[in-house]
PDB file of C-alpha atoms in Angstrom:
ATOM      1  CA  UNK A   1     -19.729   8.659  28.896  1.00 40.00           C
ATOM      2  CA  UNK A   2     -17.355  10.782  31.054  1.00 36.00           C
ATOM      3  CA  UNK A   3     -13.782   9.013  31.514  1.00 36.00           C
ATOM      4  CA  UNK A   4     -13.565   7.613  35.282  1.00 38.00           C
ATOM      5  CA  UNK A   5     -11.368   9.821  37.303  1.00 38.00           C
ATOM      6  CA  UNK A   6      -7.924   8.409  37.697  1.00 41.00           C
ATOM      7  CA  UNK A   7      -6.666   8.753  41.752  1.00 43.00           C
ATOM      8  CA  UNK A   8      -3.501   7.936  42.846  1.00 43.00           C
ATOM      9  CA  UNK A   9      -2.675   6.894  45.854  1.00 49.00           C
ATOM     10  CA  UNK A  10       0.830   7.634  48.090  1.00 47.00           C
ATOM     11  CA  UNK A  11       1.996   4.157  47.692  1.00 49.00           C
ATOM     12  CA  UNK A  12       1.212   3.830  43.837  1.00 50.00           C
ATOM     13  CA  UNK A  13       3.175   6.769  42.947  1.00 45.00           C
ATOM     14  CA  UNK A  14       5.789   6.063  45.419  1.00 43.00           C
ATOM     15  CA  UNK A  15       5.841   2.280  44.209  1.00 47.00           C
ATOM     16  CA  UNK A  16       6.033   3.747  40.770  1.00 49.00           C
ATOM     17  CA  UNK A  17       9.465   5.688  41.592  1.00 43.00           C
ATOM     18  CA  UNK A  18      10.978   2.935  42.797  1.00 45.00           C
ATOM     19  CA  UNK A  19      10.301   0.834  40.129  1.00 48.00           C
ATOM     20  CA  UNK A  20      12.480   3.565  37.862  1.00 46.00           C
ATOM     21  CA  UNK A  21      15.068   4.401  40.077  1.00 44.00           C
ATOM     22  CA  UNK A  22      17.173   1.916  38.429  1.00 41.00           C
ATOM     23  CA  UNK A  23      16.983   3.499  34.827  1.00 47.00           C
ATOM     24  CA  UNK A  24      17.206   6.903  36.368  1.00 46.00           C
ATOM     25  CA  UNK A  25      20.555   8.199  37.699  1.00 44.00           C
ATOM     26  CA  UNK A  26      21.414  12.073  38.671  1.00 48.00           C
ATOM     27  CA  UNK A  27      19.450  15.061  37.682  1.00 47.00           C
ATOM     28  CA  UNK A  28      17.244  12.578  35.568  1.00 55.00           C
ATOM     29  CA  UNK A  29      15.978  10.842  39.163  1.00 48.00           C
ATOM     30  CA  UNK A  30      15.402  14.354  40.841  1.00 42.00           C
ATOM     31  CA  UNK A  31      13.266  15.614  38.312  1.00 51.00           C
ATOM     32  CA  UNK A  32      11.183  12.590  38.377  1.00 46.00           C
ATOM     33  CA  UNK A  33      10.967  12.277  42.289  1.00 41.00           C
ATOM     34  CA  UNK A  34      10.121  15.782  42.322  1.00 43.00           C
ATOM     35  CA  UNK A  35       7.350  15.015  39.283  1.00 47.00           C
ATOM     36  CA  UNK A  36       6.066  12.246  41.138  1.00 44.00           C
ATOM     37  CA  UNK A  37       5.643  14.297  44.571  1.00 43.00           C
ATOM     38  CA  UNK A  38       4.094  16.731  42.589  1.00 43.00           C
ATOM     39  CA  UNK A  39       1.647  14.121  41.818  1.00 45.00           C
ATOM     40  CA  UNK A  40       0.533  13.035  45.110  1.00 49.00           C
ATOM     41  CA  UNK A  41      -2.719  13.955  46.491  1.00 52.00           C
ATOM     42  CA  UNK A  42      -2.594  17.578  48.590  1.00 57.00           C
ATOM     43  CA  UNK A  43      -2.584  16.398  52.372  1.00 85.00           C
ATOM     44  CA  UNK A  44      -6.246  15.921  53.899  1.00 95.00           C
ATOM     45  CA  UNK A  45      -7.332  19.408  55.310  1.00 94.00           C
ATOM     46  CA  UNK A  46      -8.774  17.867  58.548  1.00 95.00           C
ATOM     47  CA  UNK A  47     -12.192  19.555  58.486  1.00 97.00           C
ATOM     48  CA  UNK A  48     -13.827  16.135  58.360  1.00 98.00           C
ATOM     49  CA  UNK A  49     -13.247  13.077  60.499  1.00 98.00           C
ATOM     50  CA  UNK A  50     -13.829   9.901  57.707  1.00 98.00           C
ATOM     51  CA  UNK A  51     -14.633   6.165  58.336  1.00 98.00           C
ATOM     52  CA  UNK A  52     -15.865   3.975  55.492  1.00 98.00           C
ATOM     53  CA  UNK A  53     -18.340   1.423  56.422  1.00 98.00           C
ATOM     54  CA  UNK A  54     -17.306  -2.383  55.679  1.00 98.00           C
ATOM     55  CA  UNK A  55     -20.145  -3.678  54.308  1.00 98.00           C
ATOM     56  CA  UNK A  56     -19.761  -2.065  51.396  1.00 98.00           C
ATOM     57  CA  UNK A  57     -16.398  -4.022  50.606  1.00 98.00           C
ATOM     58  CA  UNK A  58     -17.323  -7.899  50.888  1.00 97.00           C
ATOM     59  CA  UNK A  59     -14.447  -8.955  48.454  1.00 97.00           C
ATOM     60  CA  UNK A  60     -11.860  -7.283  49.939  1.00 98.00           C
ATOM     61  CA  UNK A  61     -10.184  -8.994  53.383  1.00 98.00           C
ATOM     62  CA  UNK A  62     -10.600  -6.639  56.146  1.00 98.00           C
ATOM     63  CA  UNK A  63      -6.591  -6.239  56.456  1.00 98.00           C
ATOM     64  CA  UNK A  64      -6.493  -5.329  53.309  1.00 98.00           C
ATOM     65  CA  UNK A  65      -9.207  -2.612  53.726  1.00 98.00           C
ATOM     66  CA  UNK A  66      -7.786  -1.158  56.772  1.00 98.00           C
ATOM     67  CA  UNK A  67      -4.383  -1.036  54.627  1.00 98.00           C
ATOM     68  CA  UNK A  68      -5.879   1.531  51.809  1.00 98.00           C
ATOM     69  CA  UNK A  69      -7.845   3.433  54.513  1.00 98.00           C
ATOM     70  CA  UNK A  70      -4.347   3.979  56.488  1.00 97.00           C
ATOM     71  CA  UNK A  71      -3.035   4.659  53.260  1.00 97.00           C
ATOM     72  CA  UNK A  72      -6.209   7.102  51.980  1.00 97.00           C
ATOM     73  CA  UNK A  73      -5.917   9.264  55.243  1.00 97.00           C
ATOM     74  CA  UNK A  74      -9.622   7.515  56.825  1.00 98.00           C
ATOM     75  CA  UNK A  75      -9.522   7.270  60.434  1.00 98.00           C
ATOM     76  CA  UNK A  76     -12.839   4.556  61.064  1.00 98.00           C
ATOM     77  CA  UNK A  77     -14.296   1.790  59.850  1.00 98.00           C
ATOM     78  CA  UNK A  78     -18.148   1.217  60.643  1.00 98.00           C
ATOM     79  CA  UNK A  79     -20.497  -1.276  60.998  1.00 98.00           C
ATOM     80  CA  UNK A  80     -17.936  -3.675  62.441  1.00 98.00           C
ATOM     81  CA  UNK A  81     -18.224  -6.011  65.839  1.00 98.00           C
ATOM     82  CA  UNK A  82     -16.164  -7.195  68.409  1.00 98.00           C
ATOM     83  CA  UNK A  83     -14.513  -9.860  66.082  1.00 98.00           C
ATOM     84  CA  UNK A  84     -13.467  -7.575  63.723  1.00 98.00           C
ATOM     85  CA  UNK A  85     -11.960  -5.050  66.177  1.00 98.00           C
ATOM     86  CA  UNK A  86      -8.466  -6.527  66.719  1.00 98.00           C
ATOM     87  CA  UNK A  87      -7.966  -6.280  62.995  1.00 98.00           C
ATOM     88  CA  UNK A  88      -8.660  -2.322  63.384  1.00 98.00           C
ATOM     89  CA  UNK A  89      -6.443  -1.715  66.328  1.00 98.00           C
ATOM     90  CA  UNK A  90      -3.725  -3.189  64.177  1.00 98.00           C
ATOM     91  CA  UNK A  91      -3.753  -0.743  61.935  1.00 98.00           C
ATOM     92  CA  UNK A  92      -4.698   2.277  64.326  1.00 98.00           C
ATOM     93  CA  UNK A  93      -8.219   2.267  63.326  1.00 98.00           C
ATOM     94  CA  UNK A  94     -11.021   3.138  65.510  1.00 98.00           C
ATOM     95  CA  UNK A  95     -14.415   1.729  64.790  1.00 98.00           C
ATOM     96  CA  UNK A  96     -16.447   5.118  64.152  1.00 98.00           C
ATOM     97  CA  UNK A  97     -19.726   3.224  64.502  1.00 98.00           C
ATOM     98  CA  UNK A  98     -19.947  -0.564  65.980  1.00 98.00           C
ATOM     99  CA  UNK A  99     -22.716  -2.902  65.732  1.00 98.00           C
ATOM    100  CA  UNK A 100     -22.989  -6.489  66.661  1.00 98.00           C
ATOM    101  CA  UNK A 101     -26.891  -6.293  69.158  1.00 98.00           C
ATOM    102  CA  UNK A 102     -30.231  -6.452  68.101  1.00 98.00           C
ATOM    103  CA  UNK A 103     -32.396  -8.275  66.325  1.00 97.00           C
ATOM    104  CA  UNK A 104     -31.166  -6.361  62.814  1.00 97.00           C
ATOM    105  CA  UNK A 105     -33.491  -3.530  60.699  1.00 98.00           C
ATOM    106  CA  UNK A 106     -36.754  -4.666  60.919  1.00 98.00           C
ATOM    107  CA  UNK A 107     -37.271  -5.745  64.655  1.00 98.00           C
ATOM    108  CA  UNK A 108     -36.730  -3.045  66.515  1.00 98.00           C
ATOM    109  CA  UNK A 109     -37.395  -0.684  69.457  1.00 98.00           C
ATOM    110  CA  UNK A 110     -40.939  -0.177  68.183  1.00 98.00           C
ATOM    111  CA  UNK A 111     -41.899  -3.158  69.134  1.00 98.00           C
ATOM    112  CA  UNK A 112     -42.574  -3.932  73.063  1.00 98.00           C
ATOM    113  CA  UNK A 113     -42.431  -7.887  72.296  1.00 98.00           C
ATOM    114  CA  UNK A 114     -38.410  -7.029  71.611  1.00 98.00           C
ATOM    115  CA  UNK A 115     -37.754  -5.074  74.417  1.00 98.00           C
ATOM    116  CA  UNK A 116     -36.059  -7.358  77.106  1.00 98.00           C
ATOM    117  CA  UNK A 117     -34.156  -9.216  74.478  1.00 98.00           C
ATOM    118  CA  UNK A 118     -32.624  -6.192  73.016  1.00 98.00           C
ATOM    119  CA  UNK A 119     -31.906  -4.439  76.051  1.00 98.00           C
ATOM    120  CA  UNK A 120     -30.034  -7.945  77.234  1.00 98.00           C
ATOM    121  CA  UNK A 121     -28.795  -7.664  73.959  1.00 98.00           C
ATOM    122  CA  UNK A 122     -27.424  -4.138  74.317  1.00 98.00           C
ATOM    123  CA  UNK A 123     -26.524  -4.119  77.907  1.00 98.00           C
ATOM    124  CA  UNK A 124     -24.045  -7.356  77.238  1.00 98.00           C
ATOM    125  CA  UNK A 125     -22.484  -4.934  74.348  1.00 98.00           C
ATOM    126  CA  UNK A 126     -22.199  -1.707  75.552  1.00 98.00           C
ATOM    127  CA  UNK A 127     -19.614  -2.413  78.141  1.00 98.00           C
ATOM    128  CA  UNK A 128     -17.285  -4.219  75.435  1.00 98.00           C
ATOM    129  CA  UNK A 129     -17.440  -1.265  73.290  1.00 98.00           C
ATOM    130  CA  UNK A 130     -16.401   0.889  75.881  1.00 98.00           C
ATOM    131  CA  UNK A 131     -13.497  -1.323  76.856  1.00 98.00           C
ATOM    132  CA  UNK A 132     -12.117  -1.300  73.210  1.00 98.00           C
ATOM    133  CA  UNK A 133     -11.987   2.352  73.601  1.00 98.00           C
ATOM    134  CA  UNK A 134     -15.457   3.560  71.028  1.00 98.00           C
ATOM    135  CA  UNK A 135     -18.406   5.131  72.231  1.00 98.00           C
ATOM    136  CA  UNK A 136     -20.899   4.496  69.420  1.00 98.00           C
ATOM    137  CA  UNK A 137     -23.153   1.923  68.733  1.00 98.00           C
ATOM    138  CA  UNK A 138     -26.127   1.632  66.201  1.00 98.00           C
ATOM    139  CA  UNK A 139     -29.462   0.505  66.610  1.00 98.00           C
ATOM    140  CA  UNK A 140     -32.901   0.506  64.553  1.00 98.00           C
ATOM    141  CA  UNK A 141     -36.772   1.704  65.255  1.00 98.00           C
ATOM    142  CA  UNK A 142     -37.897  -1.815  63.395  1.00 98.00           C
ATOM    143  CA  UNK A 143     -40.602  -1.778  60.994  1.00 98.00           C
ATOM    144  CA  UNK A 144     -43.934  -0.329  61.325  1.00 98.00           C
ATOM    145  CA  UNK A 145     -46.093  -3.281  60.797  1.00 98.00           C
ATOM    146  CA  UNK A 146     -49.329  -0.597  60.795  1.00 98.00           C
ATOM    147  CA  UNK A 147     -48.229   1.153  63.776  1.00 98.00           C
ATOM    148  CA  UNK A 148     -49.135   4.494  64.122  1.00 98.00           C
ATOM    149  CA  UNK A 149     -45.913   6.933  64.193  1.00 98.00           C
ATOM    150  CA  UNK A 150     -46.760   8.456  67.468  1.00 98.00           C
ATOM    151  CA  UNK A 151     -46.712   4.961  69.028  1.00 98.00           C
ATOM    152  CA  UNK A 152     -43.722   3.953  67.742  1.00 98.00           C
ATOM    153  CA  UNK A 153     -41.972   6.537  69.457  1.00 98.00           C
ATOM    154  CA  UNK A 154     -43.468   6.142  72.976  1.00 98.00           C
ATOM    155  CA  UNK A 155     -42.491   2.626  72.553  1.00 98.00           C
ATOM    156  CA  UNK A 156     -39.036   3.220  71.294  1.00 98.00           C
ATOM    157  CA  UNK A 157     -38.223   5.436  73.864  1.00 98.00           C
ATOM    158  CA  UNK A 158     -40.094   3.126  76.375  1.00 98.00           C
ATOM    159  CA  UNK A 159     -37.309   0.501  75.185  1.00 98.00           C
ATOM    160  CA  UNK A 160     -34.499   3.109  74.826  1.00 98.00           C
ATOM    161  CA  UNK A 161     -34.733   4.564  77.797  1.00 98.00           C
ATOM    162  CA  UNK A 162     -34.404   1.312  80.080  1.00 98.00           C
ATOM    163  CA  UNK A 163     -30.351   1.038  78.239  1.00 98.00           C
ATOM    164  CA  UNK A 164     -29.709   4.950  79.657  1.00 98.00           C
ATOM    165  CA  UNK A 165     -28.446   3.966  82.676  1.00 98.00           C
ATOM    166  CA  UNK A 166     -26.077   1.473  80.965  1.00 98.00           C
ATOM    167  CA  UNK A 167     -24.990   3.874  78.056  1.00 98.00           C
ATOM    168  CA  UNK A 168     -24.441   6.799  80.469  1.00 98.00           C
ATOM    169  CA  UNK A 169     -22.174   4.394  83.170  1.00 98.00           C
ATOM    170  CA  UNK A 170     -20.319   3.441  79.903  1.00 98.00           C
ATOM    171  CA  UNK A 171     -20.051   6.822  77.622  1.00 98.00           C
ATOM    172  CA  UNK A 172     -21.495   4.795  74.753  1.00 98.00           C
ATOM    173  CA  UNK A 173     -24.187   6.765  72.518  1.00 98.00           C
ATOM    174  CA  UNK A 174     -26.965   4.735  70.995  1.00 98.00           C
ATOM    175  CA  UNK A 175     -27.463   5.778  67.341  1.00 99.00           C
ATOM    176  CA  UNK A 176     -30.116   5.242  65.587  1.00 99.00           C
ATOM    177  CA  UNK A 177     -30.177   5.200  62.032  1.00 98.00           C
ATOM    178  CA  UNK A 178     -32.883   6.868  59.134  1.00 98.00           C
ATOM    179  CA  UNK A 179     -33.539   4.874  56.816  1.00 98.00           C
ATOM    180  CA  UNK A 180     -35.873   5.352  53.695  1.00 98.00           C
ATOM    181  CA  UNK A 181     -39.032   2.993  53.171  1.00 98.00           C
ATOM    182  CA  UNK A 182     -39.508   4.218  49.984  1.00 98.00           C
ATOM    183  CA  UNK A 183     -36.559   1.808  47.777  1.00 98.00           C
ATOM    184  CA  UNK A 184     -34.833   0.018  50.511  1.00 98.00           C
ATOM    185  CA  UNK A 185     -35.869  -0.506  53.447  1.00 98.00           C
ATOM    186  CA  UNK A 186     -40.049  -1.155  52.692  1.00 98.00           C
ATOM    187  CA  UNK A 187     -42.006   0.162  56.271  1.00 98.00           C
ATOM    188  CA  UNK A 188     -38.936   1.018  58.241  1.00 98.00           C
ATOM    189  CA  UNK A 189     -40.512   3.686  61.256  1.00 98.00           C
ATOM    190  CA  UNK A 190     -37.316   5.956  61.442  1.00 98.00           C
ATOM    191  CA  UNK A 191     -37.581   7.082  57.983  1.00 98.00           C
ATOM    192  CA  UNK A 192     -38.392  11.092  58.211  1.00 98.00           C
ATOM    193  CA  UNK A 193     -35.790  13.033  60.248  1.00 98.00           C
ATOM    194  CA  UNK A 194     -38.869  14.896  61.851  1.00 98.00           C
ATOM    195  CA  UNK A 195     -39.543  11.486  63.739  1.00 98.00           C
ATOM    196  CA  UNK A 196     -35.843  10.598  64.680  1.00 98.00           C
ATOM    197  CA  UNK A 197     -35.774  14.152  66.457  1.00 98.00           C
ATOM    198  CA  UNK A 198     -39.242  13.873  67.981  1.00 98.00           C
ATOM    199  CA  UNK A 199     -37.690  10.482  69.736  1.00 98.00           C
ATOM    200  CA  UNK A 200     -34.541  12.295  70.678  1.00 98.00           C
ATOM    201  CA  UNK A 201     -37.098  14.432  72.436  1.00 98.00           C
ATOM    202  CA  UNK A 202     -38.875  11.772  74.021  1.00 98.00           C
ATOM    203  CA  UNK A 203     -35.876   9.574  75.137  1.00 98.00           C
ATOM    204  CA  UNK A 204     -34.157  13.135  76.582  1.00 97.00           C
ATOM    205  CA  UNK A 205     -30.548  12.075  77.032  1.00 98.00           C
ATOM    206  CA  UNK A 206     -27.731  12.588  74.921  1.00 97.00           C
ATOM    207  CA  UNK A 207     -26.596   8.950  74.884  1.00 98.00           C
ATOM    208  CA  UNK A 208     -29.461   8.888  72.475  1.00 98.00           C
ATOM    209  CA  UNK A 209     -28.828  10.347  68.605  1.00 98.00           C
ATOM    210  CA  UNK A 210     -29.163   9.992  65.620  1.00 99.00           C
ATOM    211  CA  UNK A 211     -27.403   8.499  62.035  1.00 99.00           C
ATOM    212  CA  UNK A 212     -28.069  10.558  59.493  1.00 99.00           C
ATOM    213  CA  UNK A 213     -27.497   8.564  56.055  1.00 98.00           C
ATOM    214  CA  UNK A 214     -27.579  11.429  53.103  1.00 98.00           C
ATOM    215  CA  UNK A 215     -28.327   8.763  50.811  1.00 98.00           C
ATOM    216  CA  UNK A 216     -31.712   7.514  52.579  1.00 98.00           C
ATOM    217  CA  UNK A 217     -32.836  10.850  53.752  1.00 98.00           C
ATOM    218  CA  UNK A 218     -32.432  12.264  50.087  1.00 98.00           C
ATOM    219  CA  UNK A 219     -34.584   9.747  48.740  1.00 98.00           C
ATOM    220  CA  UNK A 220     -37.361  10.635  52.005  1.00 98.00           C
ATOM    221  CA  UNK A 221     -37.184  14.135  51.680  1.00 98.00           C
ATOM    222  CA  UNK A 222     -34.229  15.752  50.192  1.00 97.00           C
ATOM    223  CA  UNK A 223     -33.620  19.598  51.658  1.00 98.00           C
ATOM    224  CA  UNK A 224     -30.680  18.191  52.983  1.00 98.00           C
ATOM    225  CA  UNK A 225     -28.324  20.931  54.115  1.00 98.00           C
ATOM    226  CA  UNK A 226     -31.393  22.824  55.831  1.00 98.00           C
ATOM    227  CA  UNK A 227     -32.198  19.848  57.483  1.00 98.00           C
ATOM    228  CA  UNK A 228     -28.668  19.432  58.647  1.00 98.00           C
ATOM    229  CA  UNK A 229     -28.772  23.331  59.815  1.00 98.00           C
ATOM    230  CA  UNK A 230     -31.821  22.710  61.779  1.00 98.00           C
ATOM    231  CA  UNK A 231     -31.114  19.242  63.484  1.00 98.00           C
ATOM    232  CA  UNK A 232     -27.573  19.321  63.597  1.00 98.00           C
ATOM    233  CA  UNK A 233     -27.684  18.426  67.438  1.00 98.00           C
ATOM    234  CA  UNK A 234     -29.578  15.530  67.315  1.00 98.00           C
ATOM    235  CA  UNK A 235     -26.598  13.671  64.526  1.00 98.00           C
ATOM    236  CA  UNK A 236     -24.450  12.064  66.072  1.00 98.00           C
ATOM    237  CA  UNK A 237     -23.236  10.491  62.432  1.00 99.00           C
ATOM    238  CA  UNK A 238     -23.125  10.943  58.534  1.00 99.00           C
ATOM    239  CA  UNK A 239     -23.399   8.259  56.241  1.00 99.00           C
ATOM    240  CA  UNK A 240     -23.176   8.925  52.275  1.00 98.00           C
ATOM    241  CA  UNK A 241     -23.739   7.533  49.146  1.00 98.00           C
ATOM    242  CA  UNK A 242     -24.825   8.784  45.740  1.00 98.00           C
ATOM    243  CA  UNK A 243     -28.630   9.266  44.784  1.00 98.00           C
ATOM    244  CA  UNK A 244     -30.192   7.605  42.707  1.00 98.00           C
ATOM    245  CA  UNK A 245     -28.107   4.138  43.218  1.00 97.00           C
ATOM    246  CA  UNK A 246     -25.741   4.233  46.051  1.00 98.00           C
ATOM    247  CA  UNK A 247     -22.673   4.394  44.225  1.00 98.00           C
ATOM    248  CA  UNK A 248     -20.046   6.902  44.099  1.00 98.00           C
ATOM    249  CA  UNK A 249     -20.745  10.391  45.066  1.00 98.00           C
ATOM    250  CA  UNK A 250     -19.046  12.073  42.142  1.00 97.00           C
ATOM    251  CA  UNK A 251     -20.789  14.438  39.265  1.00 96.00           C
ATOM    252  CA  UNK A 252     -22.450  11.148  38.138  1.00 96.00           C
ATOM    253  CA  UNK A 253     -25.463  11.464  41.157  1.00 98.00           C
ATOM    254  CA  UNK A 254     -27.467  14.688  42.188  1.00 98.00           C
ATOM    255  CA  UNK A 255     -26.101  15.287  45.747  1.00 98.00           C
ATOM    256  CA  UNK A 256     -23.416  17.786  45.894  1.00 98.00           C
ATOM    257  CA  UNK A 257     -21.334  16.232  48.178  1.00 98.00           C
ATOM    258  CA  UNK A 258     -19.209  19.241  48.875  1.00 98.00           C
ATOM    259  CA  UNK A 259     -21.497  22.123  49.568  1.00 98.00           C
ATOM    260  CA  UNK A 260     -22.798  19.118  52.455  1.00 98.00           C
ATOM    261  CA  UNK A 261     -20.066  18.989  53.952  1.00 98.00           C
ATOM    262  CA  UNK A 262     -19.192  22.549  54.420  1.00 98.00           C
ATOM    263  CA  UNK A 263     -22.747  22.696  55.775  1.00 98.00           C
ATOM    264  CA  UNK A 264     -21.585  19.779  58.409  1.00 98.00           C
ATOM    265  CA  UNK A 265     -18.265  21.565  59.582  1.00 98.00           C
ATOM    266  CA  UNK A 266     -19.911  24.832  59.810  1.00 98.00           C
ATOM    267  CA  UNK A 267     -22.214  23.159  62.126  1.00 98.00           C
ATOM    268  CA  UNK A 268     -19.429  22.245  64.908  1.00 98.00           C
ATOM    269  CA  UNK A 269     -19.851  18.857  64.061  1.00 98.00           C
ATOM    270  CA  UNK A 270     -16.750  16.198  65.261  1.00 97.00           C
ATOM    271  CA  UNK A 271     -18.169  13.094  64.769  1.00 98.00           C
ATOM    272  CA  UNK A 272     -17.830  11.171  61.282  1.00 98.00           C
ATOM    273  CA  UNK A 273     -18.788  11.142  58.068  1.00 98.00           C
ATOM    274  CA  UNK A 274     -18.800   7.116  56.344  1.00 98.00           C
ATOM    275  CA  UNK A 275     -18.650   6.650  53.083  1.00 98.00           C
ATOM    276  CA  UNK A 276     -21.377   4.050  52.281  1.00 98.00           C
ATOM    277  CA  UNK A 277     -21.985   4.120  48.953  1.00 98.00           C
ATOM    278  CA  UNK A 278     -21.773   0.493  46.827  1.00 98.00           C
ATOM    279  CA  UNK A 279     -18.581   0.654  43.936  1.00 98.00           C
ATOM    280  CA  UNK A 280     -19.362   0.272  40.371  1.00 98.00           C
ATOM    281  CA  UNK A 281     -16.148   0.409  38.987  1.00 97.00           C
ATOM    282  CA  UNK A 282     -13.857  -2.111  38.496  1.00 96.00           C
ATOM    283  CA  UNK A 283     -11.220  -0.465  40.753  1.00 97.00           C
ATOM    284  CA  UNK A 284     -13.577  -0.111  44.107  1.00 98.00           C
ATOM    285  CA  UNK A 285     -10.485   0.819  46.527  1.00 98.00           C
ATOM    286  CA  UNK A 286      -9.625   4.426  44.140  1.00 98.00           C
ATOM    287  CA  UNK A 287     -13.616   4.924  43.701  1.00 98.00           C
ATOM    288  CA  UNK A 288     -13.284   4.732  47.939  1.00 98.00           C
ATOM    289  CA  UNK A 289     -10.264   7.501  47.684  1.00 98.00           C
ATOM    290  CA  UNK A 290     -11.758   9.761  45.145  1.00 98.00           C
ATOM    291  CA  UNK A 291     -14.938  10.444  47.458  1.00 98.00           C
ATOM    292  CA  UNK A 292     -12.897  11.067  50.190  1.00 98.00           C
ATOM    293  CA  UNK A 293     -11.399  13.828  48.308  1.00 98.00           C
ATOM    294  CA  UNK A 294     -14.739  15.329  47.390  1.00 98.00           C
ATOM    295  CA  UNK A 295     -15.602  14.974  51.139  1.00 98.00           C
ATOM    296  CA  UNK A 296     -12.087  16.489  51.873  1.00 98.00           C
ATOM    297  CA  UNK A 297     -13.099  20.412  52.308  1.00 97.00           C
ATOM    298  CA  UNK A 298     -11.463  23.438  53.424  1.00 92.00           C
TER     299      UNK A 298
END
């Protein structure tokens, strides 16, 4: 087995110096202040806008993740709601993708029986994530439940298209997210990028787009920088995570994270990219900093 990457972070090495300063005097303490600088991690190149989605952290207090983002050079958090906000506005944090209406994953806009109460749902939200200063909010086709894939996107966009008026008034952008049936997420509708853009089509606003998670979409049908090429317009969001497993996104997994997201800047994109994969290791918080330098390209 490889040897886990170490990654330093700006306050461990800095922490580090200080904790030698005492034994070090004159040329002794310049040449390890300048070793130590030497050691940080080169300043992010700014290509890609990163957010790390919370979820993925349950043991560690949400203070304490917005800390190591600040710290890491991430600008977002997703998946977070209005109770969780204040802590991210402490810290300068924007939420890159909220949630917090609905009826969750598998009852979604696919389904006409859900369509007032998500639309209540959504129209009470929308306005509050405008006010906090974001402009994206996720939401989900539902499951399939032997519904034909044609009719789940007339009735999604039958549903979607009654929260337009509402998202539009607001500059909020509904975003739907793929997700694959295949290990996850068993009968989820919005599984296939091919259908997410066919109900971008339908709905025909662009307050209406699309989460594209590397990780799920991999597992659906892989070709995943062509499919990025072709669709770029539609995303309005990446999410990653390493295949097979959803763990880190280093040489242990198949995706190469890199070549992706050169592929993503060279579309225009200016949106963000979340790290969602689950940590393994025993040290979660550098496994969180080392993908952000593989997603960190020039």
């Amino acid at each position: 087995m490889k040897p886990t990457p170490q990654v330093f972070s700006r306050r461990s090495v800095l922490k580090a110096v200080a904790a030698t300063t005492t034994a070090m005097l004159g040329t002794d303490l310049f040449r390890h202040v300048s070793a130590a600088e030497k050691a940080l991690p080169n300043p992010l190149k700014g290509k890609i806008n990163h957010s790390v989605c919370r979820w993925c952290y349950p043991s560690i207090p949400l203070d304490d993740l917005c800390k190591a983002a600040k710290d890491i050079g991430i600008a977002g958090i997703d998946l977070v709601g209005p109770d969780e906000w204040p802590v991210l506005q402490k810290y300068g944090l924007t939420a890159a993708l909220t949630h917090g209406a609905g009826r969750g994953i598998t009852e979604g806009f696919n389904d006409p029986r859900y369509h007032d109460e998500l639309v209540a749902s959504y129209e009470q939200l929308i306005p509050q994530v405008a006010a906090a200063g974001y402009n994206q909010l996720i939401c989900f086709s539902g499951n399939r439940n032997g519904l034909a894939d044609e009719q789940g996107i007339q009735n999604c966009a039958i549903g979607l298209r009654r929260l337009l008026e509402t998202a539009e008034k607001y500059g909020v952008t509904l975003v739907m997210e793929l997700l694959n049936s295949k290990v996850d997420h068993a009968d989820y509708q919005c599984d296939h990028t091919e259908w997410g853009v066919a109900l971008c089509n339908e709905v025909g606003s662009d307050r209406f787009k699309l989460l594209y998670d590397i990780y799920h979409m991999q597992i659906m049908e892989g070709d995943v920088i062509a499919t990025i090429r072709k669709h770029h317009k539609y995303i309005a969001h990446y999410h990653t995570g390493g295949v097979p497993g959803r763990n880190e996104i280093d040489e242990m997994q198949e995706l190469n994270y890199p070549a992706i997201m050169r592929a993503i800047v060279e579309t225009g994109f200016k949106g963000y990219v979340a790290q969602e994969f689950i940590p393994s290791r025993p040290e979660p918080l550098a496994s969180l900093e080392q993908a952000i330098q593989i997603c960190d390209v020039a």
